[in-house]
PDB file of C-alpha atoms in Angstrom:
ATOM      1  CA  UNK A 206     187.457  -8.231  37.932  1.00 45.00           C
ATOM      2  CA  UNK A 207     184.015  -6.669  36.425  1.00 45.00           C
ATOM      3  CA  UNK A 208     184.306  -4.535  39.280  1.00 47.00           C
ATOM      4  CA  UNK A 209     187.016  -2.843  38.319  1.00 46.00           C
ATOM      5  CA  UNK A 210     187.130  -2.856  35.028  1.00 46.00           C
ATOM      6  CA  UNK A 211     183.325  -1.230  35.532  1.00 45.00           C
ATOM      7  CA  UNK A 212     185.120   1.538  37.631  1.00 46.00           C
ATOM      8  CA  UNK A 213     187.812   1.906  35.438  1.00 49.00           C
ATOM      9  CA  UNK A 214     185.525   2.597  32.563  1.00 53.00           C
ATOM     10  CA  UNK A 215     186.087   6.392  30.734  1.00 55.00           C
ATOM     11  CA  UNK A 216     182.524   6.459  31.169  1.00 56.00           C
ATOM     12  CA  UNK A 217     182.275   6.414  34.983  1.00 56.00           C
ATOM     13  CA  UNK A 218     185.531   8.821  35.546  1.00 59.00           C
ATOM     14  CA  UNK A 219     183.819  11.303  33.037  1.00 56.00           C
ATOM     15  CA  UNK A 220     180.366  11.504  35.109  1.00 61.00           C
ATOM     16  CA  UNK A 221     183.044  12.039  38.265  1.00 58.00           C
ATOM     17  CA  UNK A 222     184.806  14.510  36.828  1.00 65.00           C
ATOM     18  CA  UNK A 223     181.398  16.217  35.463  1.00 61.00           C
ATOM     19  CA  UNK A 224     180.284  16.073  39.232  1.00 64.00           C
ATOM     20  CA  UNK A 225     183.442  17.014  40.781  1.00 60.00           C
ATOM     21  CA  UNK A 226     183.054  20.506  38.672  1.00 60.00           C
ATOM     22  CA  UNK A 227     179.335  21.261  39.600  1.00 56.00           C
ATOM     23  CA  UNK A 228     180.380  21.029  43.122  1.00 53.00           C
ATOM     24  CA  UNK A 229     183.074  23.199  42.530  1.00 51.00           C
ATOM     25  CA  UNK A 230     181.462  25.541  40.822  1.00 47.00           C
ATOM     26  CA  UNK A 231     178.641  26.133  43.213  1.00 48.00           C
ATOM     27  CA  UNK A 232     180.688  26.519  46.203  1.00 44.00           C
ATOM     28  CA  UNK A 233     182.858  29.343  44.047  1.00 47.00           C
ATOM     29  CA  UNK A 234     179.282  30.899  43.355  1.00 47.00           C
ATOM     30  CA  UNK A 235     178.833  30.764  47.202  1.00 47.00           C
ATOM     31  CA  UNK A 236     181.796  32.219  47.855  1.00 48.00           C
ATOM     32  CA  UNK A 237     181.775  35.226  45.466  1.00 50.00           C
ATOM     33  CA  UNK A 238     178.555  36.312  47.111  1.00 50.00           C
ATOM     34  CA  UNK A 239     179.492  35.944  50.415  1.00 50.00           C
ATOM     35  CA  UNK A 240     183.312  36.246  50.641  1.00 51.00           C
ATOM     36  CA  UNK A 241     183.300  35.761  55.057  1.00 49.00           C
ATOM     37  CA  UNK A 242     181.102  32.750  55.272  1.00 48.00           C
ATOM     38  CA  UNK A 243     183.405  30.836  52.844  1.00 49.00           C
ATOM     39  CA  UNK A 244     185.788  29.767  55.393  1.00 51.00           C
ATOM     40  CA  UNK A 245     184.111  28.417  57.918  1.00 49.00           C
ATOM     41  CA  UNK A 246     181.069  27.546  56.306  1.00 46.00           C
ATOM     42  CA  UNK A 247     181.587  23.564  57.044  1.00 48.00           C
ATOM     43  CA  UNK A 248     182.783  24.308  60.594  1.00 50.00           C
ATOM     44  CA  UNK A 249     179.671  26.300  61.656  1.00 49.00           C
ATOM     45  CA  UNK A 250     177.423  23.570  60.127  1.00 50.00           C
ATOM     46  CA  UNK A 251     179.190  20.865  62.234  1.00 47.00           C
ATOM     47  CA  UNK A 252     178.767  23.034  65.436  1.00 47.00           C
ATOM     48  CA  UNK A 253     175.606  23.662  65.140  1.00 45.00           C
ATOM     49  CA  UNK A 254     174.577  20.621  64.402  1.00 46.00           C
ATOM     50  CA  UNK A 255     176.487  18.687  66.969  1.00 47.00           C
ATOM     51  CA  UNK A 256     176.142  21.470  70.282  1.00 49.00           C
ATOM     52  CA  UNK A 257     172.471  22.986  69.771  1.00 52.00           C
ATOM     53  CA  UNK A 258     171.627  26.457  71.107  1.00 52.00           C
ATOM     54  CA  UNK A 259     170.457  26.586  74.409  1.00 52.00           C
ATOM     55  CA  UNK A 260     167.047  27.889  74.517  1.00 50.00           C
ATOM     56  CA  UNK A 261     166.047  31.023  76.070  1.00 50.00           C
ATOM     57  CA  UNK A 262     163.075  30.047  78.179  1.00 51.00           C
ATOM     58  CA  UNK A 263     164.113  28.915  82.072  1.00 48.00           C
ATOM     59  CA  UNK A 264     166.391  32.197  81.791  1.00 45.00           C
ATOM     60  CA  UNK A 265     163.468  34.400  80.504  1.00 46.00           C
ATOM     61  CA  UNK A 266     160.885  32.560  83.158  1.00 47.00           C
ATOM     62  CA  UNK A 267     163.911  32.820  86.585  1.00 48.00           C
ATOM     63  CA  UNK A 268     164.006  36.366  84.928  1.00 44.00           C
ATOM     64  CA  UNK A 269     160.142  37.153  85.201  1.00 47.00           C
ATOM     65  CA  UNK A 270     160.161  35.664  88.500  1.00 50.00           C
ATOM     66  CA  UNK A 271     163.145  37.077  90.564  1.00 48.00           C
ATOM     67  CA  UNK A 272     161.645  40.426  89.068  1.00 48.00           C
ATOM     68  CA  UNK A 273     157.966  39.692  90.553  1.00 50.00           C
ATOM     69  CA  UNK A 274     160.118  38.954  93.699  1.00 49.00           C
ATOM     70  CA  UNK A 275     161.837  42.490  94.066  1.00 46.00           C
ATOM     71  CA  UNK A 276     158.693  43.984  93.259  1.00 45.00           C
ATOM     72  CA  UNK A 277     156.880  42.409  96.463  1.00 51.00           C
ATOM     73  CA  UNK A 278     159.756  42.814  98.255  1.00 51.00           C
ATOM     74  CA  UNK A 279     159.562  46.623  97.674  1.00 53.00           C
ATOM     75  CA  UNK A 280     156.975  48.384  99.255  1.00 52.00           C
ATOM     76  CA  UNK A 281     155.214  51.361  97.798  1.00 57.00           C
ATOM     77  CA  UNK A 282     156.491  55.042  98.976  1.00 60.00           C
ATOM     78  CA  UNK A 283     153.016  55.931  99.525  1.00 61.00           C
ATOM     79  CA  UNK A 284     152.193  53.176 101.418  1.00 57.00           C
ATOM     80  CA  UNK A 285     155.486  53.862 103.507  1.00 60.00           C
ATOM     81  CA  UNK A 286     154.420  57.698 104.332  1.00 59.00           C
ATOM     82  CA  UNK A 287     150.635  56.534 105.046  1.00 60.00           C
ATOM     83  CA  UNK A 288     152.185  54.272 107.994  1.00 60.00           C
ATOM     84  CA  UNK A 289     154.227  56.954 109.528  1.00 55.00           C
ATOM     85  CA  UNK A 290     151.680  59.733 109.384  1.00 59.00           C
ATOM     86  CA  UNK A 291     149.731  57.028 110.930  1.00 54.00           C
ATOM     87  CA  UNK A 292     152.191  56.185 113.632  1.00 51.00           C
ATOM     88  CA  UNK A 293     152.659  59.832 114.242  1.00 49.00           C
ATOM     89  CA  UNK A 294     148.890  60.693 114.789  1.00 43.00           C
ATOM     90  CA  UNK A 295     148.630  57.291 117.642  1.00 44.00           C
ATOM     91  CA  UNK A 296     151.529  58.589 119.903  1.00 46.00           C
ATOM     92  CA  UNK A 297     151.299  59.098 123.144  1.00 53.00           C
ATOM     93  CA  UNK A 298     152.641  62.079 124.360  1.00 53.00           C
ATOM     94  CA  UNK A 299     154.881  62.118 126.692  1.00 56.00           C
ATOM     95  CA  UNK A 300     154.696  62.082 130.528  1.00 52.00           C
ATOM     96  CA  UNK A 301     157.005  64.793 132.881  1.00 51.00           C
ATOM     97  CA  UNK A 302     157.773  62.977 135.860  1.00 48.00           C
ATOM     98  CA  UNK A 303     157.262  65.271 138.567  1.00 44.00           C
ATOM     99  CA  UNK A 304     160.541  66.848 139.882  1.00 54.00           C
ATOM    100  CA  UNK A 305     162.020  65.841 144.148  1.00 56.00           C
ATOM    101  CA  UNK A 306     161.246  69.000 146.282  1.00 60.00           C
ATOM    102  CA  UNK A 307     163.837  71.242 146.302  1.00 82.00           C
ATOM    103  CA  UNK A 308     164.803  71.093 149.699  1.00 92.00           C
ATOM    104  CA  UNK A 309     168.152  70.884 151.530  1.00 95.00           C
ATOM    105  CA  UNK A 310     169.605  71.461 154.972  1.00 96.00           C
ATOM    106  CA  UNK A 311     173.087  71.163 156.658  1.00 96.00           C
ATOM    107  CA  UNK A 312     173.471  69.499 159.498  1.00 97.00           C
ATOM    108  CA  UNK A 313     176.384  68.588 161.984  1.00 96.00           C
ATOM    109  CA  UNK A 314     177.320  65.160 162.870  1.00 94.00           C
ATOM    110  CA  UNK A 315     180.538  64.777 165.385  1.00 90.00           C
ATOM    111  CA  UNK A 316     182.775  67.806 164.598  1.00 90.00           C
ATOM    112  CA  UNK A 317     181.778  68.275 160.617  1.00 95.00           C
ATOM    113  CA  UNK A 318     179.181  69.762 158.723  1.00 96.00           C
ATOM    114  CA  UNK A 319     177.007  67.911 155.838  1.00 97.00           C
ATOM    115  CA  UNK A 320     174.927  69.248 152.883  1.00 96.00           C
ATOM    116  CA  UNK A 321     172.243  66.462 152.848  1.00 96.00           C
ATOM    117  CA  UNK A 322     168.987  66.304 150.834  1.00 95.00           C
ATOM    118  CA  UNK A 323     166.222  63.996 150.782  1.00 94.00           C
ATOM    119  CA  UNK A 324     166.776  60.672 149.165  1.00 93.00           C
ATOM    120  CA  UNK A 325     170.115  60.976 149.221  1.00 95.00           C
ATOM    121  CA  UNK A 326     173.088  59.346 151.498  1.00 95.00           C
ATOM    122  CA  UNK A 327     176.549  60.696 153.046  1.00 96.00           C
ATOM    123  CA  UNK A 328     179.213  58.875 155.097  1.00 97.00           C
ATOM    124  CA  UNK A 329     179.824  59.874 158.352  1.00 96.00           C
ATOM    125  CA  UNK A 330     182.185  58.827 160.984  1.00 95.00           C
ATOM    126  CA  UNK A 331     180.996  55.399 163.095  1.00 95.00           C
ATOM    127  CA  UNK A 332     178.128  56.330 165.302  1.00 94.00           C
ATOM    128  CA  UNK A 333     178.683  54.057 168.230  1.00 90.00           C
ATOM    129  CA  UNK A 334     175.473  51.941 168.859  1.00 90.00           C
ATOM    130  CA  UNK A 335     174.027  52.570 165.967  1.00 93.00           C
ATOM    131  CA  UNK A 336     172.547  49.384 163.789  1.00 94.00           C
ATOM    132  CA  UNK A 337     171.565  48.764 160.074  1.00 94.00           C
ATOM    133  CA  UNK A 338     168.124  49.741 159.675  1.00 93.00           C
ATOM    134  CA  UNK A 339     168.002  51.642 162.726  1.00 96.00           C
ATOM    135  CA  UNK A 340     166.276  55.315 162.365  1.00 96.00           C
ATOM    136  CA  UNK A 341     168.330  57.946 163.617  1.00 95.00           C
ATOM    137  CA  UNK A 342     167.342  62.053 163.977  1.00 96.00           C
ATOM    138  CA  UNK A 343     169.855  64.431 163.632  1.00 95.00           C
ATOM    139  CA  UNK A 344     168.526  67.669 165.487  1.00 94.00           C
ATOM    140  CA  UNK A 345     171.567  69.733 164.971  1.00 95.00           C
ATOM    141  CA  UNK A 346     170.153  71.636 161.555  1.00 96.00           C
ATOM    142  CA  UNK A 347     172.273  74.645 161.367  1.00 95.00           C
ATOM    143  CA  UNK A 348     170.375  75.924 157.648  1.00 94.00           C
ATOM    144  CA  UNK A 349     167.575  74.588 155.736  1.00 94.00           C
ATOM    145  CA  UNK A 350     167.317  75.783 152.410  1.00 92.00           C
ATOM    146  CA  UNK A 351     164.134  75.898 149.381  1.00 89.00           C
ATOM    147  CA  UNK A 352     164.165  77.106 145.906  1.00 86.00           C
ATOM    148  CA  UNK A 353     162.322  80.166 147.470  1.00 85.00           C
ATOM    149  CA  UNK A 354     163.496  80.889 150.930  1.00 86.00           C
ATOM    150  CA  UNK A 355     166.119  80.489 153.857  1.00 90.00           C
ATOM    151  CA  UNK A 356     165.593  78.866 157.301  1.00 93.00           C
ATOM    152  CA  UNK A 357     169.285  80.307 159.010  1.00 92.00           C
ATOM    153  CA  UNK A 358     170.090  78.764 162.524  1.00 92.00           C
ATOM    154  CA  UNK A 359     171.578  80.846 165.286  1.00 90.00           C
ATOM    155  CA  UNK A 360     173.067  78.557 165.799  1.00 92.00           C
ATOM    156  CA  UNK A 361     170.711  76.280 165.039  1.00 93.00           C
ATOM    157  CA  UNK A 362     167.100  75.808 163.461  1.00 93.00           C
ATOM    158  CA  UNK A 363     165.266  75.142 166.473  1.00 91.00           C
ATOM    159  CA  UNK A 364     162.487  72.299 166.187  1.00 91.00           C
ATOM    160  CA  UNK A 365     164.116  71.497 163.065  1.00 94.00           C
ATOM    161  CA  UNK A 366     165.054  67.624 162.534  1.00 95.00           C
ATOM    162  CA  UNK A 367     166.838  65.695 159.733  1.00 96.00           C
ATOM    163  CA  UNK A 368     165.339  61.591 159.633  1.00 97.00           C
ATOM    164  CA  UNK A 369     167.782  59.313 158.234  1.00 97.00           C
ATOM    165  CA  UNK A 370     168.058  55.412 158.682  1.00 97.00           C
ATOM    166  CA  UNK A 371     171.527  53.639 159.218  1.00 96.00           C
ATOM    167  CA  UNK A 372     172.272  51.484 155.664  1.00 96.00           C
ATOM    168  CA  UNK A 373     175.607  50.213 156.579  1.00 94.00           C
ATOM    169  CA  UNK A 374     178.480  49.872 158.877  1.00 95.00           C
ATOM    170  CA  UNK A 375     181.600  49.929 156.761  1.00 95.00           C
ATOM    171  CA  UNK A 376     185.119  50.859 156.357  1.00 96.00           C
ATOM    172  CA  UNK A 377     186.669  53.308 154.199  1.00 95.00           C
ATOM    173  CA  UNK A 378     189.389  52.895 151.573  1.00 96.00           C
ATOM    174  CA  UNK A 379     193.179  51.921 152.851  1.00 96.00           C
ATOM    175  CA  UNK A 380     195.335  54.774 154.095  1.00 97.00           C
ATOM    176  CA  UNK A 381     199.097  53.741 153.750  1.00 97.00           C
ATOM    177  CA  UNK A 382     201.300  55.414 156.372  1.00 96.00           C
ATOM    178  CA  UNK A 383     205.421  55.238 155.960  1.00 96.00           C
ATOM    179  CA  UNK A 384     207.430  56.238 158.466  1.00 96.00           C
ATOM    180  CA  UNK A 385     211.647  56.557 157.884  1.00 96.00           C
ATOM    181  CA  UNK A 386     214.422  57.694 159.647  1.00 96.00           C
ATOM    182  CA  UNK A 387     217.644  58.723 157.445  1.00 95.00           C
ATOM    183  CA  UNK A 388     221.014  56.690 158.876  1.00 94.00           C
ATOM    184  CA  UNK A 389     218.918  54.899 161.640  1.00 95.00           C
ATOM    185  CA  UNK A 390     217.650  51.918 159.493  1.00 93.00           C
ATOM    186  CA  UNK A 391     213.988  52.827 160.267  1.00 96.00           C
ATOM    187  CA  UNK A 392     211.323  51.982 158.118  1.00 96.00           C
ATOM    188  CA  UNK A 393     207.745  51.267 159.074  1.00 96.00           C
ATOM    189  CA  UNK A 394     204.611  50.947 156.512  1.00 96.00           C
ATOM    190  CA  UNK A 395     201.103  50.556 157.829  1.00 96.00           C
ATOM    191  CA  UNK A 396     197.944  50.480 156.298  1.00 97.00           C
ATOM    192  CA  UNK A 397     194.603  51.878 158.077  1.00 96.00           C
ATOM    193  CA  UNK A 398     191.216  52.187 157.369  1.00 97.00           C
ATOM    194  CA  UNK A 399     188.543  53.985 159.132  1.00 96.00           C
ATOM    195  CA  UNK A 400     185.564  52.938 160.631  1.00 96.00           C
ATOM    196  CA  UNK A 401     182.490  54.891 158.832  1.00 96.00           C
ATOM    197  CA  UNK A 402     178.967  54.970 158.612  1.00 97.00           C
ATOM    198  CA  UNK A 403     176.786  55.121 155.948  1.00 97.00           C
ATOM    199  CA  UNK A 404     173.013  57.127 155.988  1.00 97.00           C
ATOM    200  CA  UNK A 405     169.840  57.663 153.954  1.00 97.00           C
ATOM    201  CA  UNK A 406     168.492  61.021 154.433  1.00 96.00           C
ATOM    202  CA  UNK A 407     164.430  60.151 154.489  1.00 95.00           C
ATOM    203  CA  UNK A 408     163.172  63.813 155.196  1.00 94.00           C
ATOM    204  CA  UNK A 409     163.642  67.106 156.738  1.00 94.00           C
ATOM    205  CA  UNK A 410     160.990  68.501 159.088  1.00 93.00           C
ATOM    206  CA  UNK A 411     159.935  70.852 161.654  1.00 91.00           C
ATOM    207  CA  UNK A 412     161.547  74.086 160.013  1.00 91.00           C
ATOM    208  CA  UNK A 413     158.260  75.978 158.840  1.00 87.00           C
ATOM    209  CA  UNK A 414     157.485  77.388 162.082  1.00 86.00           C
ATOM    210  CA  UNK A 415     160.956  78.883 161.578  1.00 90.00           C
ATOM    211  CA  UNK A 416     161.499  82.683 160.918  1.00 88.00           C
ATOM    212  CA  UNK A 417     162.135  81.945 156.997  1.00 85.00           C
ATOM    213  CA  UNK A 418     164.188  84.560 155.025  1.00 80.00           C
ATOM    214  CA  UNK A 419     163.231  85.524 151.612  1.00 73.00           C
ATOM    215  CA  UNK A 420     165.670  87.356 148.954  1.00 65.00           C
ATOM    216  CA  UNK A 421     163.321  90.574 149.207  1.00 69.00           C
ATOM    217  CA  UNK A 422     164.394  90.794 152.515  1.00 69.00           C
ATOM    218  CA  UNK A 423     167.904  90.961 152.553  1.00 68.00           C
ATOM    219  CA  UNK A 424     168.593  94.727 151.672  1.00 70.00           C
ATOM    220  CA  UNK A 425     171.706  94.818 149.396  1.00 72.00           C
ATOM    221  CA  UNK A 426     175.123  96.004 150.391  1.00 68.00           C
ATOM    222  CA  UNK A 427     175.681  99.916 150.090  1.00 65.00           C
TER     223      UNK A 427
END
């Protein structure tokens, strides 16, 4: 009972009151000076208060560091061209591989005529008794033939020989033959494939003793 009549006193509700219009008048103060901060003013004290500002420092430091990163990462231009001027100077030139002799001679083998050079192969018909890696010479040289000058055989180049070694005994790719015969019923379809031979042309020798025939020889045609 003391308790309330001690807050029911005209005492106590005139220091409320007294209070109540301080307050009052101090936020109104507050507000006439600064007119936007007046609504929100309790809201931005409780957010700041309950979710603190980050701070600043990892991101600054990651920053510094990812930075110091690209830098090394990043070579210096002058550093780039001093390499390559560098790499320039200490090459090697380079090496010509000397050129085949420019040699080649026809021959004839069975009934037909070959262009052969050295190093090179050709396919011929079988040679009969002929095995693989068996060296053959093929004396029937009808031309031999230089960057320069002409060896021409009437008929042939005499003392001139083409070597050549035997690489395989082979066959050569399916022929299809079809016979027919209109109203008759007749229909026949065979497949062949020739025998064939297969050489490496080593060399070509025994032409220089040869009357040779040079360009400035031939007189041109009136």
């Amino acid at each position: 009972m003391a308790g309330v009549s001690l807050y029911s006193s005209p005492s106590f509700s005139v220091l409320c009151l007294a209070q109540k219009q301080k307050l009052h008048f101090s936020v109104s103060g507050d507000n006439q000076n600064v007119p936007f901060l007046s609504r929100s003013l309790a809201s931005l004290r409780l957010n700041s208060s309950a979710n603190p500002l980050p701070v600043c420092k990892p991101f600054v430091t990651r920053f510094s560091d990812s930075g110091s990163s690209v830098a090394e990462s990043e070579p210096d231009s002058s550093v780039i061209k001093s390499e390559l001027q560098s790499e320039t100077l200490v090459s090697e030139p380079v090496k010509q591989e000397p050129k085949r002799e420019e040699l080649f001679a026809v021959v004839m083998v069975g009934s037909r005529q070959y262009i052969v050079f050295p190093g090179r192969f050709i396919y011929t018909q079988r040679l009969k008794g002929a095995n693989v890696k068996d060296k053959i010479i093929l004396n029937k040289v009808l031309l031999v033939g230089s960057k320069t000058s002409t060896w021409i055989g009437k008929p042939v180049v005499t003392n001139a020989a083409v070597h050549a070694v035997v690489e395989d005994q082979l066959l050569d790719d399916k022929v299809i033959v079809f016979k027919y015969k209109k109203k008759k019923h007749y229909r026949r379809k065979i497949g062949h494939r020739q025998p064939i031979t297969r050489l490496r042309i080593l060399s070509i020798a025994g032409y220089e003793d040869y009357p040779a025939v040079a360009l400035s020889d031939i007189e041109p045609i009136k």
